[in-house]
PDB file of C-alpha atoms in Angstrom:
ATOM      1  CA  MET A   1      71.148  44.979 -46.879  1.00 66.00           C
ATOM      2  CA  PRO A   2      69.733  47.103 -49.387  1.00 82.00           C
ATOM      3  CA  LEU A   3      69.602  51.294 -49.091  1.00 88.00           C
ATOM      4  CA  TYR A   4      65.577  50.673 -48.376  1.00 88.00           C
ATOM      5  CA  GLU A   5      66.026  47.846 -45.842  1.00 86.00           C
ATOM      6  CA  HIS A   6      68.655  50.036 -43.558  1.00 86.00           C
ATOM      7  CA  VAL A   7      66.185  52.758 -44.178  1.00 90.00           C
ATOM      8  CA  LYS A   8      63.230  50.656 -42.859  1.00 89.00           C
ATOM      9  CA  ARG A   9      65.199  50.498 -39.922  1.00 83.00           C
ATOM     10  CA  LEU A  10      66.219  53.822 -39.454  1.00 86.00           C
ATOM     11  CA  ILE A  11      61.947  54.781 -39.587  1.00 89.00           C
ATOM     12  CA  GLN A  12      61.499  51.859 -36.823  1.00 83.00           C
ATOM     13  CA  GLU A  13      63.994  52.811 -34.674  1.00 79.00           C
ATOM     14  CA  GLY A  14      62.443  56.287 -34.134  1.00 83.00           C
ATOM     15  CA  ILE A  15      59.308  54.714 -33.901  1.00 82.00           C
ATOM     16  CA  MET A  16      60.088  52.468 -30.970  1.00 74.00           C
ATOM     17  CA  LEU A  17      62.451  55.927 -29.412  1.00 72.00           C
ATOM     18  CA  GLY A  18      58.995  57.795 -29.535  1.00 76.00           C
ATOM     19  CA  THR A  19      59.661  60.475 -32.095  1.00 84.00           C
ATOM     20  CA  TRP A  20      56.718  59.442 -33.985  1.00 87.00           C
ATOM     21  CA  ALA A  21      53.733  58.041 -31.539  1.00 84.00           C
ATOM     22  CA  PRO A  22      51.597  55.770 -33.123  1.00 85.00           C
ATOM     23  CA  GLY A  23      49.671  58.920 -35.004  1.00 87.00           C
ATOM     24  CA  ALA A  24      51.861  60.611 -35.283  1.00 90.00           C
ATOM     25  CA  VAL A  25      52.017  61.334 -39.586  1.00 92.00           C
ATOM     26  CA  LEU A  26      55.641  60.955 -40.841  1.00 93.00           C
ATOM     27  CA  PRO A  27      57.954  63.654 -42.977  1.00 93.00           C
ATOM     28  CA  GLY A  28      56.324  63.594 -47.031  1.00 92.00           C
ATOM     29  CA  GLU A  29      58.949  61.614 -49.124  1.00 92.00           C
ATOM     30  CA  VAL A  30      60.705  63.783 -50.101  1.00 94.00           C
ATOM     31  CA  ALA A  31      61.616  65.394 -46.246  1.00 93.00           C
ATOM     32  CA  LEU A  32      62.327  61.674 -45.608  1.00 93.00           C
ATOM     33  CA  ALA A  33      64.661  61.578 -48.567  1.00 94.00           C
ATOM     34  CA  ALA A  34      66.230  64.753 -47.572  1.00 94.00           C
ATOM     35  CA  GLN A  35      66.425  63.281 -44.261  1.00 92.00           C
ATOM     36  CA  PHE A  36      68.271  59.792 -44.204  1.00 92.00           C
ATOM     37  CA  GLY A  37      70.208  60.996 -47.823  1.00 93.00           C
ATOM     38  CA  VAL A  38      69.096  58.319 -50.564  1.00 93.00           C
ATOM     39  CA  ALA A  39      66.787  58.625 -53.056  1.00 94.00           C
ATOM     40  CA  VAL A  40      63.153  59.494 -53.013  1.00 93.00           C
ATOM     41  CA  GLY A  41      62.263  55.461 -53.903  1.00 93.00           C
ATOM     42  CA  THR A  42      63.890  54.471 -51.828  1.00 94.00           C
ATOM     43  CA  VAL A  43      61.840  56.212 -49.273  1.00 93.00           C
ATOM     44  CA  ARG A  44      58.663  55.034 -50.569  1.00 93.00           C
ATOM     45  CA  ARG A  45      60.136  51.327 -51.185  1.00 93.00           C
ATOM     46  CA  ALA A  46      60.894  51.285 -47.202  1.00 91.00           C
ATOM     47  CA  LEU A  47      57.198  53.035 -46.680  1.00 92.00           C
ATOM     48  CA  SER A  48      56.145  50.132 -48.705  1.00 90.00           C
ATOM     49  CA  ASP A  49      56.789  47.587 -46.705  1.00 87.00           C
ATOM     50  CA  LEU A  50      56.560  49.039 -43.011  1.00 88.00           C
ATOM     51  CA  VAL A  51      52.793  50.054 -44.859  1.00 87.00           C
ATOM     52  CA  THR A  52      52.428  45.783 -46.067  1.00 82.00           C
ATOM     53  CA  GLU A  53      53.779  45.195 -42.088  1.00 77.00           C
ATOM     54  CA  GLY A  54      51.248  47.399 -40.626  1.00 81.00           C
ATOM     55  CA  LEU A  55      53.405  48.848 -39.033  1.00 83.00           C
ATOM     56  CA  LEU A  56      51.822  52.145 -40.807  1.00 89.00           C
ATOM     57  CA  MET A  57      48.799  53.720 -42.570  1.00 90.00           C
ATOM     58  CA  ARG A  58      47.708  55.829 -45.629  1.00 90.00           C
ATOM     59  CA  ARG A  59      45.778  58.094 -45.240  1.00 89.00           C
ATOM     60  CA  ARG A  60      43.879  59.736 -48.076  1.00 86.00           C
ATOM     61  CA  LYS A  61      44.948  63.796 -47.337  1.00 83.00           C
ATOM     62  CA  THR A  62      45.835  62.860 -44.074  1.00 87.00           C
ATOM     63  CA  GLY A  63      49.936  61.238 -45.572  1.00 90.00           C
ATOM     64  CA  THR A  64      51.879  58.372 -43.538  1.00 92.00           C
ATOM     65  CA  VAL A  65      49.981  57.802 -40.344  1.00 91.00           C
ATOM     66  CA  VAL A  66      52.058  55.428 -37.359  1.00 90.00           C
ATOM     67  CA  THR A  67      49.354  52.332 -36.641  1.00 84.00           C
ATOM     68  CA  GLY A  68      51.262  51.213 -32.905  1.00 68.00           C
ATOM     69  CA  ARG A  69      49.523  47.495 -34.753  1.00 61.00           C
ATOM     70  CA  ALA A  70      52.474  46.227 -34.669  1.00 51.00           C
ATOM     71  CA  PRO A  71      53.511  42.820 -33.712  1.00 49.00           C
ATOM     72  CA  LEU A  72      54.930  42.994 -30.161  1.00 45.00           C
ATOM     73  CA  HIS A  73      57.521  39.939 -30.713  1.00 44.00           C
ATOM     74  CA  SER A  74      59.480  41.623 -33.908  1.00 49.00           C
ATOM     75  CA  LEU A  75      62.976  43.094 -33.021  1.00 46.00           C
ATOM     76  CA  ARG A  76      61.526  46.064 -33.378  1.00 46.00           C
ATOM     77  CA  HIS A  77      59.124  46.286 -30.251  1.00 47.00           C
ATOM     78  CA  PHE A  78      62.025  44.183 -28.487  1.00 50.00           C
ATOM     79  CA  PHE A  79      62.497  47.588 -26.083  1.00 50.00           C
ATOM     80  CA  GLN A  80      59.688  46.606 -24.147  1.00 50.00           C
ATOM     81  CA  TYR A  81      58.436  43.209 -24.941  1.00 53.00           C
ATOM     82  CA  PHE A  82      59.870  39.992 -22.997  1.00 62.00           C
ATOM     83  CA  ARG A  83      59.298  35.742 -24.194  1.00 73.00           C
ATOM     84  CA  LEU A  84      57.249  35.106 -20.885  1.00 78.00           C
ATOM     85  CA  HIS A  85      53.383  34.851 -20.779  1.00 79.00           C
ATOM     86  CA  ARG A  86      50.764  33.800 -18.818  1.00 78.00           C
ATOM     87  CA  ALA A  87      48.625  29.925 -20.526  1.00 75.00           C
ATOM     88  CA  ASP A  88      46.285  32.148 -21.970  1.00 77.00           C
ATOM     89  CA  GLY A  89      48.903  33.443 -24.086  1.00 72.00           C
ATOM     90  CA  ALA A  90      48.591  37.083 -22.271  1.00 75.00           C
ATOM     91  CA  LEU A  91      51.350  39.130 -22.500  1.00 73.00           C
ATOM     92  CA  LEU A  92      53.052  39.188 -18.859  1.00 77.00           C
ATOM     93  CA  GLN A  93      54.586  42.710 -18.026  1.00 79.00           C
ATOM     94  CA  SER A  94      58.182  41.992 -15.231  1.00 84.00           C
ATOM     95  CA  GLU A  95      59.684  44.524 -13.992  1.00 90.00           C
ATOM     96  CA  THR A  96      64.365  43.994 -13.937  1.00 92.00           C
ATOM     97  CA  THR A  97      66.487  44.205 -10.153  1.00 95.00           C
ATOM     98  CA  LEU A  98      69.943  44.528 -11.388  1.00 96.00           C
ATOM     99  CA  LEU A  99      71.665  41.551  -8.654  1.00 97.00           C
ATOM    100  CA  ARG A 100      75.923  42.457  -9.990  1.00 96.00           C
ATOM    101  CA  ILE A 101      77.152  44.674 -12.547  1.00 97.00           C
ATOM    102  CA  GLU A 102      81.395  42.601 -12.794  1.00 96.00           C
ATOM    103  CA  ARG A 103      83.819  43.154 -15.131  1.00 96.00           C
ATOM    104  CA  GLY A 104      87.326  41.474 -15.947  1.00 96.00           C
ATOM    105  CA  ALA A 105      89.070  38.602 -18.408  1.00 97.00           C
ATOM    106  CA  PRO A 106      86.712  36.676 -20.791  1.00 97.00           C
ATOM    107  CA  THR A 107      85.942  32.848 -20.440  1.00 96.00           C
ATOM    108  CA  ALA A 108      86.153  30.198 -23.133  1.00 96.00           C
ATOM    109  CA  ALA A 109      83.209  31.023 -24.553  1.00 94.00           C
ATOM    110  CA  GLU A 110      83.264  34.564 -24.583  1.00 96.00           C
ATOM    111  CA  ALA A 111      86.992  34.606 -26.032  1.00 96.00           C
ATOM    112  CA  GLY A 112      85.007  32.801 -28.879  1.00 95.00           C
ATOM    113  CA  THR A 113      82.664  34.735 -29.479  1.00 95.00           C
ATOM    114  CA  PHE A 114      83.124  38.889 -29.171  1.00 96.00           C
ATOM    115  CA  PRO A 115      86.033  39.369 -31.463  1.00 94.00           C
ATOM    116  CA  GLU A 116      87.248  42.102 -29.317  1.00 94.00           C
ATOM    117  CA  ALA A 117      86.926  40.032 -25.805  1.00 96.00           C
ATOM    118  CA  ALA A 118      90.298  40.736 -24.813  1.00 95.00           C
ATOM    119  CA  ALA A 119      90.148  44.144 -24.212  1.00 96.00           C
ATOM    120  CA  GLY A 120      87.572  42.606 -21.487  1.00 97.00           C
ATOM    121  CA  ILE A 121      83.847  41.895 -20.900  1.00 98.00           C
ATOM    122  CA  ILE A 122      81.294  43.353 -18.676  1.00 98.00           C
ATOM    123  CA  ARG A 123      78.983  40.980 -16.363  1.00 98.00           C
ATOM    124  CA  LEU A 124      75.066  41.824 -15.580  1.00 97.00           C
ATOM    125  CA  HIS A 125      73.389  38.956 -13.095  1.00 97.00           C
ATOM    126  CA  ARG A 126      69.584  40.472 -13.403  1.00 96.00           C
ATOM    127  CA  LEU A 127      66.330  39.762 -11.822  1.00 96.00           C
ATOM    128  CA  ARG A 128      62.766  39.426 -13.360  1.00 94.00           C
ATOM    129  CA  ARG A 129      59.891  39.926 -10.969  1.00 93.00           C
ATOM    130  CA  ILE A 130      56.267  39.196 -13.173  1.00 89.00           C
ATOM    131  CA  ASP A 131      53.797  40.816  -9.653  1.00 88.00           C
ATOM    132  CA  GLY A 132      56.275  40.482  -7.083  1.00 91.00           C
ATOM    133  CA  ARG A 133      57.103  36.329  -7.860  1.00 92.00           C
ATOM    134  CA  PRO A 134      60.585  36.007  -9.445  1.00 95.00           C
ATOM    135  CA  VAL A 135      60.285  34.143 -12.966  1.00 93.00           C
ATOM    136  CA  MET A 136      63.872  34.652 -14.333  1.00 94.00           C
ATOM    137  CA  HIS A 137      67.286  35.149 -13.592  1.00 96.00           C
ATOM    138  CA  GLU A 138      69.730  36.201 -15.627  1.00 96.00           C
ATOM    139  CA  TRP A 139      73.733  36.396 -16.505  1.00 96.00           C
ATOM    140  CA  MET A 140      74.817  39.031 -19.323  1.00 97.00           C
ATOM    141  CA  ALA A 141      78.130  39.572 -21.834  1.00 98.00           C
ATOM    142  CA  LEU A 142      78.731  42.163 -23.211  1.00 97.00           C
ATOM    143  CA  PRO A 143      82.141  43.585 -24.691  1.00 97.00           C
ATOM    144  CA  ALA A 144      83.697  46.621 -23.079  1.00 97.00           C
ATOM    145  CA  ALA A 145      85.504  47.634 -25.999  1.00 96.00           C
ATOM    146  CA  ARG A 146      82.103  48.832 -27.581  1.00 96.00           C
ATOM    147  CA  LEU A 147      80.990  50.186 -24.691  1.00 96.00           C
ATOM    148  CA  PRO A 148      83.734  52.742 -23.497  1.00 95.00           C
ATOM    149  CA  ASP A 149      81.860  54.180 -19.975  1.00 95.00           C
ATOM    150  CA  PHE A 150      79.338  51.874 -19.385  1.00 96.00           C
ATOM    151  CA  PRO A 151      78.122  52.127 -16.981  1.00 95.00           C
ATOM    152  CA  ASP A 152      77.191  51.091 -13.093  1.00 94.00           C
ATOM    153  CA  ALA A 153      73.244  51.367 -13.316  1.00 92.00           C
ATOM    154  CA  PRO A 154      72.690  50.699 -16.522  1.00 93.00           C
ATOM    155  CA  PRO A 155      68.717  50.565 -17.425  1.00 90.00           C
ATOM    156  CA  ALA A 156      66.488  48.112 -17.432  1.00 87.00           C
ATOM    157  CA  LEU A 157      65.632  48.451 -21.572  1.00 86.00           C
ATOM    158  CA  LEU A 158      69.221  47.348 -22.594  1.00 90.00           C
ATOM    159  CA  TYR A 159      68.749  47.504 -25.931  1.00 87.00           C
ATOM    160  CA  ARG A 160      67.181  51.042 -26.723  1.00 83.00           C
ATOM    161  CA  PHE A 161      69.646  52.069 -23.500  1.00 89.00           C
ATOM    162  CA  LEU A 162      72.101  50.290 -26.787  1.00 90.00           C
ATOM    163  CA  VAL A 163      71.207  52.474 -29.836  1.00 85.00           C
ATOM    164  CA  GLU A 164      70.618  55.288 -27.578  1.00 83.00           C
ATOM    165  CA  ARG A 165      74.657  55.715 -26.392  1.00 88.00           C
ATOM    166  CA  TYR A 166      76.151  53.345 -28.510  1.00 89.00           C
ATOM    167  CA  GLY A 167      74.215  53.237 -31.268  1.00 84.00           C
ATOM    168  CA  ILE A 168      74.447  49.804 -31.328  1.00 87.00           C
ATOM    169  CA  ARG A 169      71.203  48.078 -32.578  1.00 82.00           C
ATOM    170  CA  VAL A 170      70.382  44.957 -32.377  1.00 83.00           C
ATOM    171  CA  SER A 171      69.072  43.491 -34.925  1.00 78.00           C
ATOM    172  CA  ALA A 172      68.621  39.841 -34.726  1.00 83.00           C
ATOM    173  CA  VAL A 173      68.423  37.340 -31.821  1.00 87.00           C
ATOM    174  CA  ARG A 174      69.499  33.587 -32.179  1.00 90.00           C
ATOM    175  CA  GLU A 175      68.544  31.695 -29.346  1.00 91.00           C
ATOM    176  CA  SER A 176      68.231  27.435 -27.958  1.00 94.00           C
ATOM    177  CA  LEU A 177      66.231  26.396 -25.793  1.00 94.00           C
ATOM    178  CA  THR A 178      67.112  23.605 -23.495  1.00 96.00           C
ATOM    179  CA  ALA A 179      65.726  21.719 -19.539  1.00 94.00           C
ATOM    180  CA  ALA A 180      67.574  22.077 -16.693  1.00 95.00           C
ATOM    181  CA  LEU A 181      67.250  20.941 -13.630  1.00 95.00           C
ATOM    182  CA  ALA A 182      67.167  23.792 -10.422  1.00 95.00           C
ATOM    183  CA  ASN A 183      70.321  24.517  -8.952  1.00 95.00           C
ATOM    184  CA  GLU A 184      70.603  25.701  -5.385  1.00 95.00           C
ATOM    185  CA  ARG A 185      71.504  29.367  -6.863  1.00 95.00           C
ATOM    186  CA  ASP A 186      68.689  29.147  -9.061  1.00 96.00           C
ATOM    187  CA  LEU A 187      66.145  28.162  -6.093  1.00 96.00           C
ATOM    188  CA  SER A 188      67.416  30.100  -4.028  1.00 96.00           C
ATOM    189  CA  LEU A 189      66.910  33.498  -6.241  1.00 96.00           C
ATOM    190  CA  LEU A 190      64.116  32.337  -8.191  1.00 95.00           C
ATOM    191  CA  GLU A 191      61.810  31.308  -4.806  1.00 95.00           C
ATOM    192  CA  LEU A 192      61.245  28.002  -4.657  1.00 94.00           C
ATOM    193  CA  CYS A 193      61.561  24.475  -2.692  1.00 90.00           C
ATOM    194  CA  GLY A 194      63.873  21.981  -4.715  1.00 78.00           C
ATOM    195  CA  PRO A 195      63.624  20.088  -7.205  1.00 90.00           C
ATOM    196  CA  ALA A 196      61.816  22.182  -9.872  1.00 93.00           C
ATOM    197  CA  ALA A 197      62.886  22.452 -13.490  1.00 93.00           C
ATOM    198  CA  LEU A 198      63.445  25.537 -15.927  1.00 95.00           C
ATOM    199  CA  LEU A 199      63.986  26.407 -19.543  1.00 94.00           C
ATOM    200  CA  VAL A 200      67.424  27.926 -20.308  1.00 96.00           C
ATOM    201  CA  ILE A 201      67.932  29.996 -23.004  1.00 93.00           C
ATOM    202  CA  ALA A 202      70.969  30.336 -24.771  1.00 95.00           C
ATOM    203  CA  GLU A 203      70.701  33.712 -26.528  1.00 93.00           C
ATOM    204  CA  THR A 204      73.438  35.837 -29.024  1.00 95.00           C
ATOM    205  CA  ALA A 205      72.221  38.985 -29.711  1.00 92.00           C
ATOM    206  CA  TYR A 206      74.051  40.685 -33.592  1.00 91.00           C
ATOM    207  CA  ASP A 207      74.455  43.466 -34.268  1.00 86.00           C
ATOM    208  CA  GLN A 208      73.360  46.252 -37.265  1.00 77.00           C
ATOM    209  CA  THR A 209      76.254  45.126 -39.256  1.00 80.00           C
ATOM    210  CA  GLY A 210      75.747  41.472 -38.472  1.00 84.00           C
ATOM    211  CA  ALA A 211      78.574  41.057 -35.130  1.00 91.00           C
ATOM    212  CA  PRO A 212      77.517  39.552 -31.895  1.00 94.00           C
ATOM    213  CA  ILE A 213      76.997  42.161 -29.840  1.00 95.00           C
ATOM    214  CA  LEU A 214      75.461  40.276 -26.480  1.00 96.00           C
ATOM    215  CA  LEU A 215      75.042  36.289 -25.697  1.00 97.00           C
ATOM    216  CA  CYS A 216      72.925  35.827 -22.648  1.00 96.00           C
ATOM    217  CA  GLU A 217      71.084  32.777 -20.528  1.00 96.00           C
ATOM    218  CA  HIS A 218      68.545  32.981 -19.423  1.00 95.00           C
ATOM    219  CA  ARG A 219      66.708  30.798 -16.775  1.00 96.00           C
ATOM    220  CA  ALA A 220      63.201  31.071 -15.758  1.00 94.00           C
ATOM    221  CA  VAL A 221      60.715  28.989 -13.264  1.00 92.00           C
ATOM    222  CA  THR A 222      58.079  26.952 -15.962  1.00 86.00           C
ATOM    223  CA  ASP A 223      55.103  26.774 -14.067  1.00 86.00           C
ATOM    224  CA  GLY A 224      51.957  29.586 -14.754  1.00 82.00           C
ATOM    225  CA  VAL A 225      53.823  31.039 -17.107  1.00 83.00           C
ATOM    226  CA  CYS A 226      55.502  29.920 -21.045  1.00 83.00           C
ATOM    227  CA  TYR A 227      57.384  30.542 -23.816  1.00 82.00           C
ATOM    228  CA  LEU A 228      56.423  32.279 -26.589  1.00 75.00           C
ATOM    229  CA  HIS A 229      58.258  32.110 -30.138  1.00 68.00           C
ATOM    230  CA  GLU A 230      56.478  34.482 -32.355  1.00 61.00           C
ATOM    231  CA  MET A 231      57.465  34.834 -36.523  1.00 49.00           C
ATOM    232  CA  ARG A 232      56.152  37.008 -38.973  1.00 44.00           C
TER     233      ARG A 232
END
């Protein structure tokens, strides 16, 4: 990618991880250029784009300030965002419970996705609740070779954990949406009475180099919540 795009992502990452909170003033262009090891012009282009996108703003006599107004559905806020919303579009906050973690040989799909799959796969099974109601469960698969010493109880904000622990930044996500009838496991975990319709989201996430880092299947209820996708 162009060097200024790399600088943009580093600044976005710093904002996501709390290095610069909303209202904070960023260091000057010369200081940022020295910090990132690039030319001042590269930093200037990165900051200009982030101002245009609304993540930063310029203030006379103050400098470049973090606005805190970035879109909820940008990948730079993927750490905190959840795609199930109320019918009126309001963002819903979920609580995540880890049901199971396992390590084993790859399935055919995993072997075809991860070049490092032969070294083993880490799988997480998680349940999401909103106001105490189970609304989604999900299986996640990650290549063990890229995640040494992966804990048995990883934090709920998995994308943030990948950045902080392994330097792996999710930069793109591809999703496929289908509908399905709930199976026995769905009915039990989501406390449904069958037959019941589910939204099924098959997801592949890619790191900053374009390599796949995560396979996931989300299975979500469809009553009282909706899936919201937004492009900016």
